[in-house]
Short mmCIF file of C-alpha atoms and ligand atoms in Angstrom, two decimals:
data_model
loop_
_atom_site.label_atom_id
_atom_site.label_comp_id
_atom_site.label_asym_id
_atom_site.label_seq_id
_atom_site.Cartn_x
_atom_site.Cartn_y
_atom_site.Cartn_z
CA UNK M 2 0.44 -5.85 -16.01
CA UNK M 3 -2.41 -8.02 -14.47
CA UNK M 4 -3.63 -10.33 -17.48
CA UNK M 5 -5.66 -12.59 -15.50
CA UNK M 6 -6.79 -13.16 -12.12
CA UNK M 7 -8.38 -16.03 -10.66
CA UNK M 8 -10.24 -15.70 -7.44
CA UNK M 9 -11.72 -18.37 -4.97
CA UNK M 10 -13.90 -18.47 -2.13
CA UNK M 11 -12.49 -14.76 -1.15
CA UNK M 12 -15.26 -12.94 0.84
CA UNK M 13 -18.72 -13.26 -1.07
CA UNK M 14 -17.18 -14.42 -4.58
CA UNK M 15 -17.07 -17.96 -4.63
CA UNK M 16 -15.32 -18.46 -8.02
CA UNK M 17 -14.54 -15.50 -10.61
CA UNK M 18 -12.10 -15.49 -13.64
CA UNK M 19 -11.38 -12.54 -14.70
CA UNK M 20 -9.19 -11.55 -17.94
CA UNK M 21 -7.80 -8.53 -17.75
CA UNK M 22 -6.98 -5.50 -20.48
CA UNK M 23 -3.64 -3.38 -20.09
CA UNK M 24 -6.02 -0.28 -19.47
CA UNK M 25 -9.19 0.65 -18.38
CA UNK M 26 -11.32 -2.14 -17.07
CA UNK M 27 -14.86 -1.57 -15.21
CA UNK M 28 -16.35 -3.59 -12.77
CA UNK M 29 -20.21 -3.05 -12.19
CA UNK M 30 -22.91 -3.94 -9.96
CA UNK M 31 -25.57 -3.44 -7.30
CA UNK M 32 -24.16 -2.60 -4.06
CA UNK M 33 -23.02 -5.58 -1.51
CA UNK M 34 -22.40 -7.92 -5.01
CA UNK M 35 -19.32 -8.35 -4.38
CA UNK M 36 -16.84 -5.00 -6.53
CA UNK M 37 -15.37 -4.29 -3.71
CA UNK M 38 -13.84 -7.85 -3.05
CA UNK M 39 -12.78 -8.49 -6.48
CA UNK M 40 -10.15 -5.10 -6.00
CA UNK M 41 -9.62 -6.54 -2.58
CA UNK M 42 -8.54 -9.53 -4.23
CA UNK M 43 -6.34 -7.96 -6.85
CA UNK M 44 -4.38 -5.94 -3.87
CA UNK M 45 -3.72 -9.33 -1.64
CA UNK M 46 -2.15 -10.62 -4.37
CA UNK M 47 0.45 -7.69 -5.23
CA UNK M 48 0.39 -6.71 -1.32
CA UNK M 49 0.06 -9.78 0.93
CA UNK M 50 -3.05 -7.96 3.03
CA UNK M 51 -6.44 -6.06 2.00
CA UNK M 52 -6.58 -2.48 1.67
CA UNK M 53 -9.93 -2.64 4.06
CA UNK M 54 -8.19 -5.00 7.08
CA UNK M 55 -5.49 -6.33 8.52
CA UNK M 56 -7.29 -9.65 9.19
CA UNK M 57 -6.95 -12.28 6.82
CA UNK M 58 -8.86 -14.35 8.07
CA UNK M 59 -11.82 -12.54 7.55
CA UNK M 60 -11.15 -12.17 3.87
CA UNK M 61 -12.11 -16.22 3.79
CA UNK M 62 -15.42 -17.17 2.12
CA UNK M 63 -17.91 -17.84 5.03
CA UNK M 64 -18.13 -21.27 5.73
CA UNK M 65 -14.68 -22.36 3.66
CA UNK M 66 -11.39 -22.62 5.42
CA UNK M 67 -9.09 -20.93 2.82
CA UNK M 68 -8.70 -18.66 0.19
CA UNK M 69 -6.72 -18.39 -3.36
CA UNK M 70 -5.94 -15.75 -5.16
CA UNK M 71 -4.13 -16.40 -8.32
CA UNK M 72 -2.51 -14.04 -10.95
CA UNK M 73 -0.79 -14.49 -14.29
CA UNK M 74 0.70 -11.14 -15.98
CA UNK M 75 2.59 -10.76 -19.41
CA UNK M 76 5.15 -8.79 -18.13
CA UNK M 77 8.58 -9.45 -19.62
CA UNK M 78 9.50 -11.91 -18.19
CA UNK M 79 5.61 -13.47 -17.43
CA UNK M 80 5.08 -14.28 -13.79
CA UNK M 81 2.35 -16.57 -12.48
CA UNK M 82 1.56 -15.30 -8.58
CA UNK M 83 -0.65 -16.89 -5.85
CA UNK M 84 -1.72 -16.19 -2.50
CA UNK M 85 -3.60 -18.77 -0.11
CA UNK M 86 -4.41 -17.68 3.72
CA UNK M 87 -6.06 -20.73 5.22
CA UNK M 88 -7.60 -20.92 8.87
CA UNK M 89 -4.99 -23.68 9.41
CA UNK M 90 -1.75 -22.89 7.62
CA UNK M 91 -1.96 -19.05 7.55
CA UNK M 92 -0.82 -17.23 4.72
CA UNK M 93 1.41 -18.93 1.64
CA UNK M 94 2.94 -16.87 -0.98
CA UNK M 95 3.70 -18.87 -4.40
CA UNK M 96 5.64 -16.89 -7.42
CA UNK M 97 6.48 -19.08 -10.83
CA UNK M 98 5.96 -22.14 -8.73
CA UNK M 99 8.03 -21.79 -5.84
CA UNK M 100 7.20 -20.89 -2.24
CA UNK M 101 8.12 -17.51 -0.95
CA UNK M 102 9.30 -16.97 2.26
CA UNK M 103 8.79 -12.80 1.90
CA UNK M 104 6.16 -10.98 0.15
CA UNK M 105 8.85 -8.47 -1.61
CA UNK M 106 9.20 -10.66 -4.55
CA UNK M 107 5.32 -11.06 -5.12
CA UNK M 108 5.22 -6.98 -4.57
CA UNK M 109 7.53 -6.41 -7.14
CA UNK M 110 5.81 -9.06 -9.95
CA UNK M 111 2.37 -7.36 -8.85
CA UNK M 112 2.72 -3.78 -8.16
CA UNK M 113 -0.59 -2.73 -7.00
CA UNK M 114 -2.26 0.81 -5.52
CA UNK M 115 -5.71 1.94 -4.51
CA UNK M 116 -8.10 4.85 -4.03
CA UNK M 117 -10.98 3.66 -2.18
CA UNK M 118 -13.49 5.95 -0.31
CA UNK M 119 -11.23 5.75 2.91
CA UNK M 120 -8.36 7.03 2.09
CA UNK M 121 -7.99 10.04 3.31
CA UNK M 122 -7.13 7.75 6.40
CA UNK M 123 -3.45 8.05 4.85
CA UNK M 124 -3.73 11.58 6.16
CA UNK M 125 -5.72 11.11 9.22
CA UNK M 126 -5.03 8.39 11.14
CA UNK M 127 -1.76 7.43 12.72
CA UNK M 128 1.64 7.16 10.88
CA UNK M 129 1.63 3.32 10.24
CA UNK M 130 -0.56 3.63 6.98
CA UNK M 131 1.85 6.65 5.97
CA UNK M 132 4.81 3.97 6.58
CA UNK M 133 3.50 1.69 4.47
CA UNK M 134 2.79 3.98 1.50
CA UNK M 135 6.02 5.62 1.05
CA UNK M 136 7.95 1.83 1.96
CA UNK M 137 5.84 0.23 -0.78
CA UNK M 138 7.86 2.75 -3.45
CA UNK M 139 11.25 2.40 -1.36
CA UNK M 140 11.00 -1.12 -2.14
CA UNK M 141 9.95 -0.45 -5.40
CA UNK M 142 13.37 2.28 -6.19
CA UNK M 143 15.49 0.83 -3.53
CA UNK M 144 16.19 -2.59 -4.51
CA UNK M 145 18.22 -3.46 -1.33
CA UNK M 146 15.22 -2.18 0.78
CA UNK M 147 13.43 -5.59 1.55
CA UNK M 148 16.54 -7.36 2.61
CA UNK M 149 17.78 -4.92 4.97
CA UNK M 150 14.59 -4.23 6.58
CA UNK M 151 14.40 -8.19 7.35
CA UNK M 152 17.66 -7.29 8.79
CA UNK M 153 16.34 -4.66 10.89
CA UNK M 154 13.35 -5.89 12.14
CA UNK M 155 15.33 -8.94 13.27
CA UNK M 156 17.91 -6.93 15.18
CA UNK M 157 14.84 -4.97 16.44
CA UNK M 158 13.06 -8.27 17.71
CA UNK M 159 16.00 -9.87 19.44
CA UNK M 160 17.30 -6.46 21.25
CA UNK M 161 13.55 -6.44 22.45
CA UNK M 162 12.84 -9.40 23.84
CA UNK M 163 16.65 -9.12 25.81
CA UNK M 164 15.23 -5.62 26.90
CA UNK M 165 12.29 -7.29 28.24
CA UNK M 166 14.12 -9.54 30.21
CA UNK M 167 16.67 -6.89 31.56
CA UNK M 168 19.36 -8.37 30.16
CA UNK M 169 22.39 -6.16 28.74
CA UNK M 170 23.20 -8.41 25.83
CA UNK M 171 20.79 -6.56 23.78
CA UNK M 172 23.69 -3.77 23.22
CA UNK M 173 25.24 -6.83 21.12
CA UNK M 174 22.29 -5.80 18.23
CA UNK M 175 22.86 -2.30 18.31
CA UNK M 176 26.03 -2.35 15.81
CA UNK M 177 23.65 -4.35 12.99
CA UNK M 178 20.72 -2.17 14.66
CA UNK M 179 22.72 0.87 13.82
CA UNK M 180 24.06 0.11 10.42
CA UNK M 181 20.50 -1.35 8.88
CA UNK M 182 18.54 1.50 10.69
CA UNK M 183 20.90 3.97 9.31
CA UNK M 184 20.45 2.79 5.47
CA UNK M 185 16.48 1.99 5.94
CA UNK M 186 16.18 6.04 6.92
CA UNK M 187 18.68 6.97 3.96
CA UNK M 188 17.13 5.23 1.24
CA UNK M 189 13.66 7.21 2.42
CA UNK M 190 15.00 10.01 2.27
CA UNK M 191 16.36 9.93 -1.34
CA UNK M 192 12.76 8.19 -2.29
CA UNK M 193 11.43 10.92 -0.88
CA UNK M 194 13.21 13.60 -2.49
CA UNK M 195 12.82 11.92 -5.95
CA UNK M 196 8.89 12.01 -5.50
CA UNK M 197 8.55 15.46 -4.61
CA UNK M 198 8.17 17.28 -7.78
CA UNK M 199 5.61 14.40 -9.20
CA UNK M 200 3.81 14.93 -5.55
CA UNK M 201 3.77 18.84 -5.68
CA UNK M 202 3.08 19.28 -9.11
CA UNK M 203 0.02 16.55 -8.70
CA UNK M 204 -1.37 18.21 -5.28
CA UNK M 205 -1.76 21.46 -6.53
CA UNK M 206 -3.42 20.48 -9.63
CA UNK M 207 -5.66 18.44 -8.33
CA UNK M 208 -6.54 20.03 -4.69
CA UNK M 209 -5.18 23.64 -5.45
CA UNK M 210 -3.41 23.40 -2.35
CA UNK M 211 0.52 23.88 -1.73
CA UNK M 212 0.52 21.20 1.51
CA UNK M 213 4.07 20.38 2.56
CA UNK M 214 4.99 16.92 2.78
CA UNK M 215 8.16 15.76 5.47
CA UNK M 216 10.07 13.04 6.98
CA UNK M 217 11.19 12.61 10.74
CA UNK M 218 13.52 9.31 10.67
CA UNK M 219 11.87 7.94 13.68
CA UNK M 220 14.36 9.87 16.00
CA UNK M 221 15.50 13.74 16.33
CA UNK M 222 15.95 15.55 13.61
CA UNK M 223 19.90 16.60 15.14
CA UNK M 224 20.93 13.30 16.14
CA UNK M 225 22.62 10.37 14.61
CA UNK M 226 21.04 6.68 14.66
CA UNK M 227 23.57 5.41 17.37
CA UNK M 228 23.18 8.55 19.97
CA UNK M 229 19.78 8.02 19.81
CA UNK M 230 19.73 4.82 20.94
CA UNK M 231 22.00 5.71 23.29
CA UNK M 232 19.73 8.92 24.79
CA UNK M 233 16.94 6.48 24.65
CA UNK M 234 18.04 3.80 26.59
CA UNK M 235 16.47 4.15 30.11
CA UNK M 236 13.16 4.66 28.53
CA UNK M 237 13.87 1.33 26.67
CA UNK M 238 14.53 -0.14 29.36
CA UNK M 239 11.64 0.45 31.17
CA UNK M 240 9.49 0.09 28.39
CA UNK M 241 10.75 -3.07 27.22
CA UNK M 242 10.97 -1.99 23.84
CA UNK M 243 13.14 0.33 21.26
CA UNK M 244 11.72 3.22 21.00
CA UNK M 245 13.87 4.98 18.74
CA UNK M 246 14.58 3.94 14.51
CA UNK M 247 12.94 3.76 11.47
CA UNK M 248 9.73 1.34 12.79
CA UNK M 249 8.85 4.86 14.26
CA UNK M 250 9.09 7.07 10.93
CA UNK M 251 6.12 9.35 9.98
CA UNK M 252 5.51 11.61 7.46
CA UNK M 253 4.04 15.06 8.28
CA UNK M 254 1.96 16.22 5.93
CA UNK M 255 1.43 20.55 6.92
CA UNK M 256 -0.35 23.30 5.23
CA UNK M 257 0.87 26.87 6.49
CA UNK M 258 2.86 25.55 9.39
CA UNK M 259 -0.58 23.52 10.65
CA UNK M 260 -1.29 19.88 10.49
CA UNK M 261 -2.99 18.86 7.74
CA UNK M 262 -5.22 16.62 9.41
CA UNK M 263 -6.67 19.40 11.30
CA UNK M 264 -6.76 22.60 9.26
CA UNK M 265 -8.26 19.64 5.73
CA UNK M 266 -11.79 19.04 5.03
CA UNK M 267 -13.00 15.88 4.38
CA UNK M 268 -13.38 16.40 0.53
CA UNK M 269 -9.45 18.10 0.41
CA UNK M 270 -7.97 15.17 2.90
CA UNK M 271 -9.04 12.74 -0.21
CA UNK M 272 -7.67 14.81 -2.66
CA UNK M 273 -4.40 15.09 -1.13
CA UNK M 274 -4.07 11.43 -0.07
CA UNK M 275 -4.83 10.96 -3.80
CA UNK M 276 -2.26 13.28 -4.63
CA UNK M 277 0.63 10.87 -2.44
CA UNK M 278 -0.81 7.60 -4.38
CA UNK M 279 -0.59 9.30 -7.81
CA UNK M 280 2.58 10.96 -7.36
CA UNK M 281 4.22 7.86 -6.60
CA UNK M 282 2.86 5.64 -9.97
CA UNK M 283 3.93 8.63 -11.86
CA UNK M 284 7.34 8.35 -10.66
CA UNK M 285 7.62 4.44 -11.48
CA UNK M 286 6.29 5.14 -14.82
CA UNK M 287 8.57 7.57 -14.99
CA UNK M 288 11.39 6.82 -14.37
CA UNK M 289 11.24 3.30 -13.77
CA UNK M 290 9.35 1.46 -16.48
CA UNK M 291 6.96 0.31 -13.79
CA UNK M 292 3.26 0.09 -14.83
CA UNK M 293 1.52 -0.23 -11.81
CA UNK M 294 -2.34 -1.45 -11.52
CA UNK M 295 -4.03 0.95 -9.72
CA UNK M 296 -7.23 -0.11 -8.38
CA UNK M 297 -10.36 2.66 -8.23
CA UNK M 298 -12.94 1.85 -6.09
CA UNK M 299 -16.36 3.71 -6.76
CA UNK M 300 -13.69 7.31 -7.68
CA UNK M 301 -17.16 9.28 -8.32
CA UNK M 302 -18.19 8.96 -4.94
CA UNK M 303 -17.92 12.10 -2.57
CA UNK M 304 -16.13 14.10 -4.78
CA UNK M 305 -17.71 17.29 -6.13
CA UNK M 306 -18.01 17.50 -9.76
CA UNK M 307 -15.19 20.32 -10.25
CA UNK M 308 -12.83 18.07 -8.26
CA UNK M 309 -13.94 15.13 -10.14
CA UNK M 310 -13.06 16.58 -13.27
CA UNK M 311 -9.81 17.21 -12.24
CA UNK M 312 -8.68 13.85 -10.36
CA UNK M 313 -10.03 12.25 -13.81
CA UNK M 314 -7.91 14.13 -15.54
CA UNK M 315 -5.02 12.89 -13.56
CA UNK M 316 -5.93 9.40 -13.98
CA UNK M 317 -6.03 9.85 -17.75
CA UNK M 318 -2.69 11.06 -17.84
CA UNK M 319 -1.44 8.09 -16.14
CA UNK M 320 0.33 5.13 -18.00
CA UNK M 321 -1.16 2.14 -15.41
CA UNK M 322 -3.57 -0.53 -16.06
CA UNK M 323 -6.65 0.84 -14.11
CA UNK M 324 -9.45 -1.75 -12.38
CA UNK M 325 -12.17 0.72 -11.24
CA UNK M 326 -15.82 -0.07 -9.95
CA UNK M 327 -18.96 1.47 -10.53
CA UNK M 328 -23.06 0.89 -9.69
CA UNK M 329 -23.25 1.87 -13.30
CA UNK M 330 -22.68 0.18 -16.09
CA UNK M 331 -20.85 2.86 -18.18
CA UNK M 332 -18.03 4.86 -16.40
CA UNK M 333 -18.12 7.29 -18.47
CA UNK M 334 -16.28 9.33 -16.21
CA UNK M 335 -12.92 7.67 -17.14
CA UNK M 336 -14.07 7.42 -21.21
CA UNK M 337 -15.09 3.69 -22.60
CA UNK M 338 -13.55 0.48 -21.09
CA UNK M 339 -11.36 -1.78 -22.66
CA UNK M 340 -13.20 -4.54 -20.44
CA UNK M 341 -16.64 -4.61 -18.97
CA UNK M 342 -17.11 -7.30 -16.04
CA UNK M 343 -21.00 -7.51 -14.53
CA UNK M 344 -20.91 -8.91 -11.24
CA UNK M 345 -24.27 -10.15 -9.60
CA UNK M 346 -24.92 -12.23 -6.56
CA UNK M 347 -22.77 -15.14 -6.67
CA UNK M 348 -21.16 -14.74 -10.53
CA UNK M 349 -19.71 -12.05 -12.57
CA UNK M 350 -20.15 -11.93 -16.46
CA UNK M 351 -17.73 -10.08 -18.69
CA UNK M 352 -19.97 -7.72 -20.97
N1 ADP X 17 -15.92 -13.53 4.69
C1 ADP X 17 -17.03 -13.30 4.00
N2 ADP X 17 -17.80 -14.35 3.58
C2 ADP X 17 -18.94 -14.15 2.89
N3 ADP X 17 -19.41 -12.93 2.58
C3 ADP X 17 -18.71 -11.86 2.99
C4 ADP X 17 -17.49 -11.98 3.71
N4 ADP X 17 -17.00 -10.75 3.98
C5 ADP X 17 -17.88 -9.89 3.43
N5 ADP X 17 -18.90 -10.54 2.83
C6 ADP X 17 -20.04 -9.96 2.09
O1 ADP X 17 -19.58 -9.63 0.82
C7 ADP X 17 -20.50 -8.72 0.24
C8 ADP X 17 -19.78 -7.92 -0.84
O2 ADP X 17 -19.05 -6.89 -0.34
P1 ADP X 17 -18.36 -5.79 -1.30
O3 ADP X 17 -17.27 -6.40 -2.07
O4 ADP X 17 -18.01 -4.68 -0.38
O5 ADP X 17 -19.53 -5.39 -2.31
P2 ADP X 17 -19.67 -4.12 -3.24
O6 ADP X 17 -18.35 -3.45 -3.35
O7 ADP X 17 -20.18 -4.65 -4.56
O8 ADP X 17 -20.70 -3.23 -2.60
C9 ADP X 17 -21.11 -7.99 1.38
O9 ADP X 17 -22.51 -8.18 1.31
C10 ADP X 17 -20.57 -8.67 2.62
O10 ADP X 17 -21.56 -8.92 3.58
MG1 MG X 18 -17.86 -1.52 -2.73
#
């Protein structure tokens, strides 16, 4: 759990301190003040990017050269996490004082989800968001996960680059290609498995809809890893790249044999995407003693009030530390905060 955060020249907010409670805290404000940022902020930290780009850069404080972002939580054992991105030295990750070279460690000290207006983008754009959301609880269950994907995406890079360059050493990967690739797809399809009662029992109570939710490795369903590649590797070739493996996984999210993407509204494409994000902090809270922070940005927005009702009943039921925004000062939509933070042009004042 997030006890405090510190945040510097991220975006508009020059300087906020913010100290946390385990549950519901509410962050208030006029629009363009600066709500937004402060979950923003809260997500780098646990997640090494923003929810809203992929840019870091543009995360820095106009006019500064950096950013810090800095995080103590009284977990068992305590960890004290920072991120900086600077204009110069890029990103730097810092956990209990020492420099980390990945961001799994700082995503397993900070686990951190959000619902934002956008994020029915999980269901409608392409499958690299959809990656990302079911990796971030393969890591999570799968505590080999990190390593061997460093593995991979090594492999991947050199066997590239020799494509690139016609060369046939790039068959030297494939064994360690083969072996990593294999276990990365394996360990998503247990994950996957494991969340599917938490994910269908949440999307039908909360959209009323039975959507079907599936895996495809990243290469055809009847083949193995290595006779992929093998099938594949003209169209390497003249691609220059591997176009076969788990860097190519999606999830297919269908509702009566159509995509959902198409066949969805608007309003039931948030409510499903919801749904995926929900079902996965239930299973870590579970079944793993995890108690993620899940970040709400402005959750009244768009949603009808019969639907609203309903996703706020969900949230309830969840055992996570909750950071939520609001234009109004009371959300009582979620019952009374633990913690009330004002934030107004250029400060924000706990309440
Ligand atoms: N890099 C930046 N430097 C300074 N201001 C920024 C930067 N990026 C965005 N902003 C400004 O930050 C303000 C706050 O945005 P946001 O967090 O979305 O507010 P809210 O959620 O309260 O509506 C916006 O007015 C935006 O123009
Ligand atoms: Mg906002």
């Amino acid at each position: 759990m997030l006890a405090h955060l510190v945040i510097d020249d991220f975006r508009c907010l020059h300087h906020v301190e913010l100290e946390l409670s385990p549950s519901l805290n509410l962050i208030w404000g006029e629009n363009g003040v600066g709500k937004t940022s402060i979950l923003e902020a809260a997500y780098v930290l646990g997640r090494g990017r923003s929810f809203r780009t992929r840019l870091s850069d543009r995360l820095i404080r106009q006019g500064e050269d950096r950013f810090v972002v800095f995080g103590r939580t009284d977990s068992e054992p305590p960890h004290a996490a920072g991120m900086e991105v600077s204009k110069e030295n890029g990103t730097r990750a810092r956990l209990d004082g020492r420099n980390l070279d990945s961001l799994a460690e700082l995503a397993a000290a900070i686990s951190a989800q959000v619902i934002d207006p956008e994020i029915h983008k999980l269901i409608e754009q392409g499958p690299e968001r959809r990656r990302r959301w079911l990796d971030w609880l393969v890591f999570h269950v799968e505590p080999d996960f990190g390593a061997v994907w460093s593995r991979y995406t090594r492999c991947l890079r050199q066997r590239n680059a020799a494509l690139r360059v016609g060369s046939t050493i790039m068959q030297a990967w494939d064994p360690e290609l083969i072996a990593t690739g294999q276990h990365l797809a394996d360990a998503r399809t247990r994950v996957l498995e494991r969340l599917r009662p938490f994910w269908q029992q949440t999307v039908e109570s909360l959209s009323g809809l039975q959507p079907v939710l599936s895996m495809s490795r990243g290469w055809a369903q009847d083949e193995e890893f290595d006779s992929a590649l093998r099938l594949a590797i003209e169209r390497d070739r003249v691609r220059g790249s591997t176009t076969v493996g788990p860097h190519r996984m999606d999830i297919h999210l269908r509702l009566h044999g159509k995509a959902a993407r198409d066949v969805l509204s608007r309003g039931q494409q948030k409510l499903v995407a919801a749904s995926m994000v929900l079902a996965q902090i239930k299973l870590l809270t579970a079944e793993l003693g995890i108690r993620p922070l899940l970040l709400l940005d402005d959750p009244a927005a768009e949603l009808d009030s019969n639907r609203l009702a309903l996703f706020v009943a969900e949230i309830r039921a969840l055992n996570c530390q909750l950071l939520m925004t609001s234009l109004q000062a009371e959300a009582s939509l979620l019952g009374t905060p633990d913690r009330v933070f004002h934030v107004k042009q250029g400060g924000v004042k706990r309440v």
